[in-house]
Tab-separated table of C-alpha atoms in Angstrom:
chain	number	residue	atom	x	y	z
F	1	MET	CA	-182.929	-135.878	-87.140
F	2	PRO	CA	-184.752	-135.222	-90.178
F	3	HIS	CA	-182.832	-131.913	-92.193
F	4	TYR	CA	-186.022	-129.568	-91.849
F	5	LEU	CA	-185.964	-129.671	-88.385
F	6	HIS	CA	-182.391	-128.588	-88.186
F	7	ILE	CA	-183.611	-125.581	-90.526
F	8	THR	CA	-186.900	-125.155	-87.991
F	9	LYS	CA	-184.538	-125.105	-85.232
F	10	LYS	CA	-182.097	-121.750	-86.837
F	11	VAL	CA	-185.210	-119.654	-87.827
F	12	VAL	CA	-186.472	-120.365	-84.270
F	13	TYR	CA	-183.227	-119.151	-82.631
F	14	ILE	CA	-182.734	-116.248	-85.529
F	15	ILE	CA	-186.915	-114.678	-84.635
F	16	LEU	CA	-185.625	-114.976	-80.559
F	17	PHE	CA	-182.488	-113.340	-80.801
F	18	SER	CA	-184.314	-110.988	-82.683
F	19	VAL	CA	-186.836	-109.965	-80.599
F	20	VAL	CA	-183.619	-109.643	-78.125
F	21	PHE	CA	-182.065	-107.428	-79.820
F	22	PHE	CA	-184.963	-105.046	-80.632
F	23	ALA	CA	-186.313	-104.778	-77.469
F	24	CYS	CA	-183.019	-104.104	-76.014
F	25	GLY	CA	-182.288	-102.250	-78.804
F	26	ASN	CA	-185.513	-99.904	-78.652
F	27	LYS	CA	-185.370	-99.574	-74.522
F	28	CYS	CA	-181.353	-98.008	-75.601
F	29	LEU	CA	-182.752	-95.860	-78.509
F	30	ALA	CA	-185.898	-95.238	-76.491
F	31	ALA	CA	-183.719	-94.110	-73.220
F	32	ASP	CA	-181.558	-91.530	-75.875
F	33	ARG	CA	-184.680	-90.385	-76.996
F	34	ASN	CA	-186.131	-89.777	-73.641
F	35	ILE	CA	-183.374	-86.919	-72.207
F	36	VAL	CA	-184.544	-85.003	-69.479
F	37	ALA	CA	-182.591	-82.537	-67.914
F	38	ILE	CA	-183.128	-81.351	-64.464
F	39	ILE	CA	-182.423	-77.536	-63.386
F	40	LYS	CA	-181.910	-76.427	-59.717
F	41	ASN	CA	-181.029	-73.311	-58.585
F	42	LYS	CA	-179.432	-74.418	-55.178
F	43	ASP	CA	-177.990	-78.114	-54.508
F	44	LEU	CA	-180.368	-78.690	-51.498
F	45	SER	CA	-181.304	-82.054	-49.476
F	46	TYR	CA	-185.253	-81.285	-50.586
F	47	TYR	CA	-184.835	-80.668	-53.906
F	48	ASN	CA	-182.650	-84.077	-54.438
F	49	GLU	CA	-185.685	-85.682	-52.675
F	50	MET	CA	-188.060	-84.492	-55.287
F	51	ILE	CA	-185.565	-85.536	-57.929
F	52	ASP	CA	-185.694	-88.917	-56.676
F	53	GLY	CA	-189.421	-89.178	-56.564
F	54	PHE	CA	-189.299	-87.751	-60.291
F	55	LYS	CA	-187.588	-91.112	-61.363
F	56	ALA	CA	-189.325	-93.187	-59.573
F	57	ALA	CA	-192.252	-92.443	-60.944
F	58	VAL	CA	-190.840	-92.590	-64.691
F	59	ALA	CA	-189.694	-96.158	-64.037
F	60	ALA	CA	-193.160	-97.473	-61.901
F	61	ARG	CA	-194.225	-96.931	-65.992
F	62	LYS	CA	-191.241	-98.592	-67.965
F	63	ILE	CA	-190.166	-95.403	-69.159
F	64	ALA	CA	-186.565	-95.059	-70.280
F	65	ILE	CA	-184.850	-91.583	-69.694
F	66	THR	CA	-181.782	-90.439	-69.634
F	67	CYS	CA	-181.055	-87.919	-66.874
F	68	ASN	CA	-178.915	-84.686	-67.134
F	69	GLU	CA	-178.429	-82.611	-63.879
F	70	PHE	CA	-177.703	-78.876	-63.969
F	71	VAL	CA	-177.265	-76.005	-61.063
F	72	MET	CA	-178.048	-72.399	-61.936
F	73	GLY	CA	-175.433	-70.527	-62.263
F	74	ASP	CA	-172.628	-73.343	-63.010
F	75	GLY	CA	-171.864	-71.960	-66.170
F	76	ASP	CA	-174.539	-71.076	-69.298
F	77	ILE	CA	-176.797	-72.851	-68.327
F	78	ASN	CA	-178.493	-72.633	-71.970
F	79	GLU	CA	-175.703	-73.335	-73.686
F	80	LYS	CA	-175.981	-76.236	-71.077
F	81	ILE	CA	-179.378	-76.926	-72.326
F	82	LYS	CA	-178.581	-76.718	-75.948
F	83	ALA	CA	-175.749	-79.743	-75.684
F	84	ALA	CA	-178.229	-81.754	-73.849
F	85	ALA	CA	-181.039	-81.298	-76.433
F	86	PRO	CA	-183.292	-82.590	-73.913
F	87	ARG	CA	-186.896	-84.040	-75.140
F	88	MET	CA	-188.571	-82.644	-71.365
F	89	ILE	CA	-187.208	-80.338	-68.549
F	90	TYR	CA	-187.934	-80.861	-65.379
F	91	ALA	CA	-187.271	-77.185	-63.202
F	92	LEU	CA	-187.004	-77.496	-59.629
F	93	GLY	CA	-187.896	-74.429	-57.547
F	94	SER	CA	-189.740	-71.092	-58.919
F	95	THR	CA	-186.441	-69.533	-59.296
F	96	THR	CA	-185.258	-71.930	-61.474
F	97	LEU	CA	-188.873	-72.060	-63.679
F	98	LYS	CA	-189.039	-68.528	-63.926
F	99	LYS	CA	-185.596	-68.168	-65.884
F	100	ILE	CA	-186.128	-71.720	-67.810
F	101	GLU	CA	-189.678	-70.063	-68.627
F	102	GLN	CA	-188.303	-67.081	-69.786
F	103	THR	CA	-185.507	-69.008	-72.138
F	104	VAL	CA	-187.109	-71.620	-73.712
F	105	ASN	CA	-190.210	-71.901	-75.905
F	106	ASN	CA	-189.257	-75.148	-77.813
F	107	VAL	CA	-189.253	-78.693	-75.211
F	108	ALA	CA	-191.677	-79.448	-72.527
F	109	VAL	CA	-191.162	-78.295	-68.785
F	110	VAL	CA	-192.233	-79.900	-65.640
F	111	TYR	CA	-191.479	-78.434	-62.395
F	112	SER	CA	-192.136	-78.583	-58.910
F	113	ALA	CA	-192.076	-74.950	-57.567
F	114	ALA	CA	-194.173	-73.384	-54.537
F	115	PHE	CA	-196.987	-70.979	-55.760
F	116	ALA	CA	-198.826	-69.293	-52.363
F	117	GLU	CA	-202.329	-68.044	-52.305
F	118	GLY	CA	-202.968	-65.584	-55.036
F	119	ASP	CA	-200.057	-66.383	-56.805
F	120	ASP	CA	-200.438	-67.005	-60.881
F	121	VAL	CA	-199.894	-70.536	-60.981
F	122	LEU	CA	-197.831	-71.047	-64.226
F	123	HIS	CA	-199.246	-73.312	-66.692
F	124	GLY	CA	-199.164	-73.811	-70.541
F	125	ASP	CA	-198.437	-75.267	-74.182
F	126	ASN	CA	-195.621	-76.917	-72.794
F	127	VAL	CA	-195.601	-76.314	-68.906
F	128	THR	CA	-197.091	-78.016	-66.082
F	129	GLY	CA	-195.992	-79.167	-62.484
F	130	ALA	CA	-196.502	-80.210	-58.885
F	131	ASN	CA	-197.343	-76.628	-57.296
F	132	PHE	CA	-195.456	-77.904	-53.110
F	133	TYR	CA	-196.804	-75.216	-51.176
F	134	VAL	CA	-199.021	-75.777	-48.539
F	135	SER	CA	-201.909	-74.031	-47.380
F	136	VAL	CA	-202.332	-71.967	-44.303
F	137	THR	CA	-205.892	-73.309	-43.968
F	138	ASP	CA	-204.066	-76.697	-44.150
F	139	GLN	CA	-201.106	-75.665	-41.643
F	140	CYS	CA	-203.990	-73.748	-39.515
F	141	GLU	CA	-206.263	-76.918	-39.950
F	142	LYS	CA	-204.110	-78.945	-38.394
F	143	LEU	CA	-203.034	-76.371	-35.324
F	144	LYS	CA	-206.752	-76.516	-34.439
F	145	GLN	CA	-206.492	-80.563	-34.060
F	146	ILE	CA	-204.404	-79.621	-31.371
F	147	ILE	CA	-206.095	-76.731	-29.857
F	148	PRO	CA	-209.510	-75.986	-30.813
F	149	GLY	CA	-210.531	-73.014	-29.952
F	150	ILE	CA	-208.017	-71.233	-32.264
F	151	LYS	CA	-210.298	-68.338	-33.512
F	152	THR	CA	-207.565	-65.877	-34.349
F	153	VAL	CA	-204.210	-65.960	-35.854
F	154	GLY	CA	-201.519	-63.254	-36.619
F	155	VAL	CA	-199.358	-62.512	-39.819
F	156	ILE	CA	-196.263	-60.619	-40.051
F	157	TYR	CA	-195.882	-59.705	-43.759
F	158	ASN	CA	-194.377	-56.655	-46.541
F	159	PRO	CA	-197.294	-54.996	-48.311
F	160	ASP	CA	-195.033	-54.282	-50.659
F	161	ALA	CA	-194.241	-58.261	-51.594
F	162	ASN	CA	-197.094	-59.921	-50.672
F	163	GLU	CA	-200.449	-58.253	-50.266
F	164	LYS	CA	-202.063	-60.379	-53.051
F	165	THR	CA	-200.897	-63.594	-51.297
F	166	ILE	CA	-202.181	-62.076	-47.386
F	167	ALA	CA	-205.266	-61.466	-49.063
F	168	MET	CA	-205.744	-64.495	-50.459
F	169	ALA	CA	-204.769	-66.829	-47.405
F	170	GLY	CA	-207.131	-64.504	-45.289
F	171	ARG	CA	-210.328	-65.020	-47.210
F	172	LYS	CA	-209.467	-68.509	-47.496
F	173	LEU	CA	-209.105	-68.660	-43.685
F	174	SER	CA	-212.095	-66.705	-42.919
F	175	ALA	CA	-214.167	-69.695	-44.957
F	176	SER	CA	-212.695	-72.218	-42.104
F	177	GLY	CA	-213.770	-69.383	-39.515
F	178	ILE	CA	-210.582	-68.598	-38.572
F	179	THR	CA	-209.356	-64.321	-39.239
F	180	LEU	CA	-206.209	-63.932	-39.862
F	181	ALA	CA	-204.844	-60.560	-38.281
F	182	LEU	CA	-202.381	-58.658	-40.245
F	183	PHE	CA	-199.270	-56.733	-39.388
F	184	PRO	CA	-197.768	-55.425	-42.441
F	185	ALA	CA	-194.193	-54.680	-42.104
F	186	ARG	CA	-191.790	-53.224	-45.039
F	187	THR	CA	-188.672	-53.378	-42.815
F	188	PRO	CA	-187.953	-55.017	-39.515
F	189	ALA	CA	-187.678	-52.401	-37.457
F	190	ASP	CA	-191.483	-51.700	-38.659
F	191	ILE	CA	-192.524	-55.363	-37.098
F	192	PRO	CA	-194.510	-54.966	-34.060
F	193	HIS	CA	-194.120	-56.580	-30.315
F	194	LEU	CA	-195.929	-60.140	-29.815
F	195	GLU	CA	-197.088	-58.212	-26.550
F	196	ASN	CA	-199.759	-55.530	-28.245
F	197	MET	CA	-200.872	-58.713	-30.876
F	198	SER	CA	-204.200	-60.587	-29.786
F	199	VAL	CA	-203.793	-63.920	-31.077
F	200	ASP	CA	-204.313	-67.056	-30.379
F	201	ALA	CA	-201.240	-67.828	-33.056
F	202	LEU	CA	-199.001	-66.515	-35.050
F	203	TRP	CA	-198.094	-68.008	-38.334
F	204	LEU	CA	-194.394	-67.336	-39.988
F	205	PHE	CA	-194.998	-66.859	-43.741
F	206	PRO	CA	-191.904	-66.877	-46.072
F	207	ASP	CA	-191.543	-63.338	-46.111
F	208	PRO	CA	-187.940	-61.448	-46.520
F	209	VAL	CA	-188.902	-59.018	-44.018
F	210	VAL	CA	-189.451	-62.270	-41.049
F	211	ALA	CA	-187.028	-64.953	-42.658
F	212	GLN	CA	-184.170	-63.716	-40.908
F	213	GLN	CA	-182.303	-65.790	-38.703
F	214	THR	CA	-182.158	-62.750	-35.729
F	215	ILE	CA	-185.768	-61.886	-35.647
F	216	VAL	CA	-187.002	-65.368	-36.584
F	217	THR	CA	-184.861	-66.130	-32.931
F	218	ARG	CA	-186.390	-62.668	-31.404
F	219	ILE	CA	-190.235	-63.872	-32.558
F	220	LEU	CA	-189.949	-67.460	-31.515
F	221	TYR	CA	-188.908	-66.107	-28.018
F	222	THR	CA	-191.132	-64.004	-27.575
F	223	ALA	CA	-194.317	-66.127	-28.341
F	224	LEU	CA	-192.925	-68.519	-25.999
F	225	ILE	CA	-193.191	-65.999	-22.835
F	226	LYS	CA	-196.192	-64.720	-24.182
F	227	LYS	CA	-197.798	-68.376	-24.987
F	228	ILE	CA	-198.384	-67.738	-28.250
F	229	PRO	CA	-197.912	-71.210	-30.735
F	230	VAL	CA	-195.959	-70.192	-33.665
F	231	ILE	CA	-196.489	-71.752	-37.069
F	232	GLY	CA	-192.863	-72.443	-38.795
F	233	ILE	CA	-191.998	-72.859	-42.015
F	234	SER	CA	-189.865	-75.717	-41.915
F	235	PRO	CA	-188.718	-78.628	-39.417
F	236	SER	CA	-186.117	-76.014	-38.534
F	237	TYR	CA	-188.307	-73.643	-36.722
F	238	VAL	CA	-189.712	-75.943	-34.895
F	239	LYS	CA	-186.602	-77.109	-33.729
F	240	ALA	CA	-185.719	-73.633	-32.689
F	241	GLY	CA	-188.652	-73.117	-30.900
F	242	ALA	CA	-191.581	-73.308	-33.041
F	243	PHE	CA	-194.265	-75.022	-32.136
F	244	MET	CA	-195.505	-76.344	-35.312
F	245	ALA	CA	-194.700	-77.041	-38.877
F	246	LEU	CA	-196.718	-78.392	-41.458
F	247	THR	CA	-194.835	-79.069	-44.917
F	248	CYS	CA	-195.163	-81.857	-47.949
F	249	ASP	CA	-193.884	-84.769	-49.018
F	250	TYR	CA	-190.632	-83.631	-51.039
F	251	ARG	CA	-190.444	-86.600	-52.592
F	252	ASP	CA	-194.238	-87.832	-52.949
F	253	VAL	CA	-194.066	-83.962	-55.081
F	254	GLY	CA	-191.595	-85.385	-57.250
F	255	LYS	CA	-193.732	-88.675	-57.947
F	256	GLN	CA	-196.428	-86.297	-59.103
F	257	ALA	CA	-194.322	-84.276	-61.747
F	258	GLY	CA	-192.969	-87.490	-62.414
F	259	GLU	CA	-195.850	-89.394	-63.279
F	260	ALA	CA	-196.859	-85.791	-65.535
F	261	ALA	CA	-193.796	-86.808	-67.109
F	262	ALA	CA	-194.640	-89.939	-68.205
F	263	ARG	CA	-197.361	-89.034	-69.394
F	264	ILE	CA	-196.354	-86.360	-71.890
F	265	LEU	CA	-193.657	-88.586	-72.870
F	266	GLN	CA	-196.435	-90.861	-74.118
F	267	GLY	CA	-197.946	-88.306	-76.119
F	268	GLU	CA	-200.349	-86.372	-73.691
F	269	LYS	CA	-199.863	-82.437	-73.668
F	270	ALA	CA	-198.858	-80.491	-70.801
F	271	SER	CA	-201.655	-78.467	-71.212
F	272	GLU	CA	-204.218	-81.179	-70.645
F	273	ILE	CA	-202.239	-82.503	-67.231
F	274	ALA	CA	-203.601	-80.180	-64.507
F	275	VAL	CA	-201.014	-79.018	-62.108
F	276	THR	CA	-200.922	-80.751	-58.740
F	277	THR	CA	-201.332	-79.680	-55.126
F	278	PRO	CA	-199.207	-82.113	-52.409
F	279	ARG	CA	-201.357	-85.453	-51.209
F	280	GLN	CA	-199.264	-86.037	-49.007
F	281	PHE	CA	-197.835	-84.194	-46.022
F	282	LYS	CA	-195.260	-83.994	-43.192
F	283	LEU	CA	-196.128	-82.424	-39.628
F	284	TYR	CA	-192.980	-81.585	-36.850
F	285	LEU	CA	-193.936	-81.164	-33.700
F	286	ASN	CA	-191.753	-79.339	-30.343
F	287	ARG	CA	-193.021	-81.045	-27.166
F	288	SER	CA	-190.959	-78.986	-25.295
F	289	VAL	CA	-192.494	-75.930	-26.551
F	290	ALA	CA	-195.649	-77.655	-25.944
F	291	ASP	CA	-195.639	-78.185	-22.163
F	292	LYS	CA	-194.544	-74.710	-22.194
F	293	LEU	CA	-197.294	-73.604	-23.533
F	294	GLN	CA	-199.544	-75.538	-21.451
F	295	VAL	CA	-200.721	-77.594	-24.371
F	296	SER	CA	-201.187	-81.088	-24.591
F	297	ILE	CA	-200.573	-82.710	-28.245
F	298	PRO	CA	-203.418	-85.980	-28.959
F	299	HIS	CA	-201.226	-89.317	-29.067
F	300	TYR	CA	-202.558	-89.409	-32.627
F	301	LEU	CA	-200.402	-86.645	-33.563
F	302	ILE	CA	-197.617	-87.523	-31.862
F	303	SER	CA	-197.543	-90.770	-33.493
F	304	GLU	CA	-198.832	-88.826	-37.282
F	305	ALA	CA	-195.767	-86.520	-36.683
F	306	SER	CA	-192.569	-86.830	-39.384
F	307	GLU	CA	-190.584	-86.148	-36.203
F	308	VAL	CA	-190.897	-85.042	-32.338
F	309	TYR	CA	-188.404	-82.342	-30.927
F	310	GLY	CA	-188.220	-81.343	-27.111
F	311	GLU	CA	-188.533	-84.804	-26.124
C-alpha cells in the first residue's frame, strides 16, 4: 500500500476523533452552562408533573441542561441560588414566584403559577411563564355541556381578598350568558345557607374563607340535598361530593414553560415570549352525585373525563 494512503487514513481518523470529541465536549459544556434552578415552595405531586413536562420540552429541542431542585424553606434559598450560579430559574407556584421576583434580578425566570381573573400576570424583561389557572368561563362552559339550562352560578368569597378577581369573573361569565351571583363572606360565620341561594350551580372559588375542610364538607352535603351541582377546585373535591371539576393538564403546563425556557436559552428575550394559558384540560366527574341530582351525563363526556368517581 502506498505510504501516502497510510497518512491519509491517519488524517481521516484524527479528523473523525476530533469531531466526535468536540461534539461531546460542546454538549457537556452546554449542559454546564445551562444550569437551571428549579424552585418550589412545597413538594406537591402536580408540581412534579410540571417539572417532568418542563424537562421533556427542553430535551425535545435538543438543549442540554443541568437541573438543581430546591424547596423553599430548606435553608437560605438565596444562598443556594447564588451557589448554583444558574443561567435560569424555573419557579413553581405564585408564592415561590413572588419571593424569587423580589430577590433575583440578574437571572432569567420562567414560571408555572396561577393568576386568576383580574390578577396582574407577571411578565417582564427577564420573566415569563405558563399560567395554569383555569378560568371560570371554561369551567362553566363545560358544566353547560352537561346541564344546558344553567343561567345563574353562585360564588362565596371574601371581598377583602378577592373583590377584583370575582368582579372580572362576573364580567366574563356575563359575556357568555351566565350570571354570577355573589355571596360575600369575610368569615366562616358570614357564609350564607344554601337554602337562601337562588342559583342553578355553585362555583367553589379557592378562597381561604371557603377552602376549609369542615366548610367544604358542609357545603357539599347541603348542595346535594338542595340538588345544586357544585363545581369543585380539584379531583379531591369531586371525590368528596362535588359534581365536577375542570383542571389544567399539569404536565402540559410544564411543557409550555419548558418551551419558553428553550427559546430563552436559544437567545430570545423573556419579554418577547407571551405568558401562556392552559391548552389542555382534565375533566373529573362524579356519577353518583349526578344520579342524586337526576342529571344525565353525555357519554362523550364520560369518555373524555380523566376520572369518573362514584361508579
